[in-house]
Short mmCIF file of C-alpha atoms in Angstrom, two decimals:
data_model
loop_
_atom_site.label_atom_id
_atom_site.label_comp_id
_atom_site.label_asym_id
_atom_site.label_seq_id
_atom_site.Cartn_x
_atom_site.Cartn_y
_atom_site.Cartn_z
CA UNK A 6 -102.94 -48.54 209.09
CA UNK A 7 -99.87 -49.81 207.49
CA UNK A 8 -99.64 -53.20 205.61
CA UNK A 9 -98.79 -54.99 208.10
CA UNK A 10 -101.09 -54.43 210.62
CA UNK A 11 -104.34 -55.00 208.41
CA UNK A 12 -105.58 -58.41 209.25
CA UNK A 13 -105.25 -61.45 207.40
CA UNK A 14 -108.54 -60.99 204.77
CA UNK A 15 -107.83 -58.03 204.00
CA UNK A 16 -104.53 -59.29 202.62
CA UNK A 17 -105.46 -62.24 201.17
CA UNK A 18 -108.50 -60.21 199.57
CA UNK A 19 -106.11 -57.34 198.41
CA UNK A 20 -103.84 -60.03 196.93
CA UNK A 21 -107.33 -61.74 194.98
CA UNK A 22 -108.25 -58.40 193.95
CA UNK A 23 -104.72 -57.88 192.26
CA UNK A 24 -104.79 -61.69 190.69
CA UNK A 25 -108.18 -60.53 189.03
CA UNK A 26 -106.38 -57.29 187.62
CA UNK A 27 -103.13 -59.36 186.70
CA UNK A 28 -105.47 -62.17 184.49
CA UNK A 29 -107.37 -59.43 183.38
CA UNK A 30 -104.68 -57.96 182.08
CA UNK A 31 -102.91 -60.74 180.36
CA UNK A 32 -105.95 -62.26 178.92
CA UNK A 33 -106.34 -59.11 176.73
CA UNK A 34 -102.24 -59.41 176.22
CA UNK A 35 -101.84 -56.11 177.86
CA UNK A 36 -98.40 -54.60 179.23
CA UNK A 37 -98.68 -53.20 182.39
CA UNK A 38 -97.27 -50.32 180.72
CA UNK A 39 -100.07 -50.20 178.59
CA UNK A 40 -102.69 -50.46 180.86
CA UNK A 41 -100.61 -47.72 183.17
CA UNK A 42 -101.44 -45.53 179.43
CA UNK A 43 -105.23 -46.57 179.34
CA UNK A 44 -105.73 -45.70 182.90
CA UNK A 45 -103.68 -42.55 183.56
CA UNK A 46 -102.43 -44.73 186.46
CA UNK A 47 -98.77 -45.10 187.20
CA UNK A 48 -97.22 -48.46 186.16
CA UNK A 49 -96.11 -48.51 189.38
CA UNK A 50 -99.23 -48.22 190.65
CA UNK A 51 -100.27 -50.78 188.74
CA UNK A 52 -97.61 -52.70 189.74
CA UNK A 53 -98.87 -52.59 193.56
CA UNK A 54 -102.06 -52.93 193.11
CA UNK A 55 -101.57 -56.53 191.06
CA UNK A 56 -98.78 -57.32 194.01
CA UNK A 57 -101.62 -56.91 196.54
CA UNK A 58 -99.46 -54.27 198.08
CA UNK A 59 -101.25 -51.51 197.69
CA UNK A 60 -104.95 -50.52 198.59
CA UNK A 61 -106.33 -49.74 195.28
CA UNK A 62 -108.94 -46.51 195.33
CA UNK A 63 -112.44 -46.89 193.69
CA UNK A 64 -111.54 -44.39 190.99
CA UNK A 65 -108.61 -46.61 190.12
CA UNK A 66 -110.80 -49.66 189.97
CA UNK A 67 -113.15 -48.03 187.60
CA UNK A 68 -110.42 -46.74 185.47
CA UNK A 69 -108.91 -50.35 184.93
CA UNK A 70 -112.20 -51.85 184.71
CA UNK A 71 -113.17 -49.40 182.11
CA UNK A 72 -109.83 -50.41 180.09
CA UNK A 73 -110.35 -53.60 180.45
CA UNK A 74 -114.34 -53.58 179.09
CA UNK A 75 -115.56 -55.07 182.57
CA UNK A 76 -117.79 -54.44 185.16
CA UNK A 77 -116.03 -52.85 188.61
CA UNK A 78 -117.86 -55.70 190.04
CA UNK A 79 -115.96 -58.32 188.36
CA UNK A 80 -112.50 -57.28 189.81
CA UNK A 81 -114.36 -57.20 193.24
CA UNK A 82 -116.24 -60.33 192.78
#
């Protein structure tokens, strides 16, 4: 289903997800570039998936959660 057609949680909730990821991030005073590095994730990817523009896979969501030292659970709280 593209982006556009997903209803309106799913956006907002994609976009929440993202912000979590994003403060995450920054709270640790990590690049996306790094992170992209700890991760084996594209910065691009990363990218997206902080945008809300991407649907982020539950491998990827364990990988950043295991670079940032948190619990998957937090970034889907």
């Amino acid at each position: 289903m593209p982006p556009s057609d997903q209803p309106p949680w799913i956006l907002d909730a994609r976009r929440a997800l993202g912000d979590r990821v994003r403060v995450r991030r920054l709270h640790q005073d990590l690049t996306q570039e790094r992170l992209a590095e700890l991760t084996d994730i594209d910065r691009s990817t990363i990218q997206r998936i902080e945008g809300g523009y991407n649907d982020a896979k539950i491998s990827q969501l364990l990988r950043i959660a295991h670079a940032l030292r948190i619990h998957v659970t937090d970034l889907l709280h």
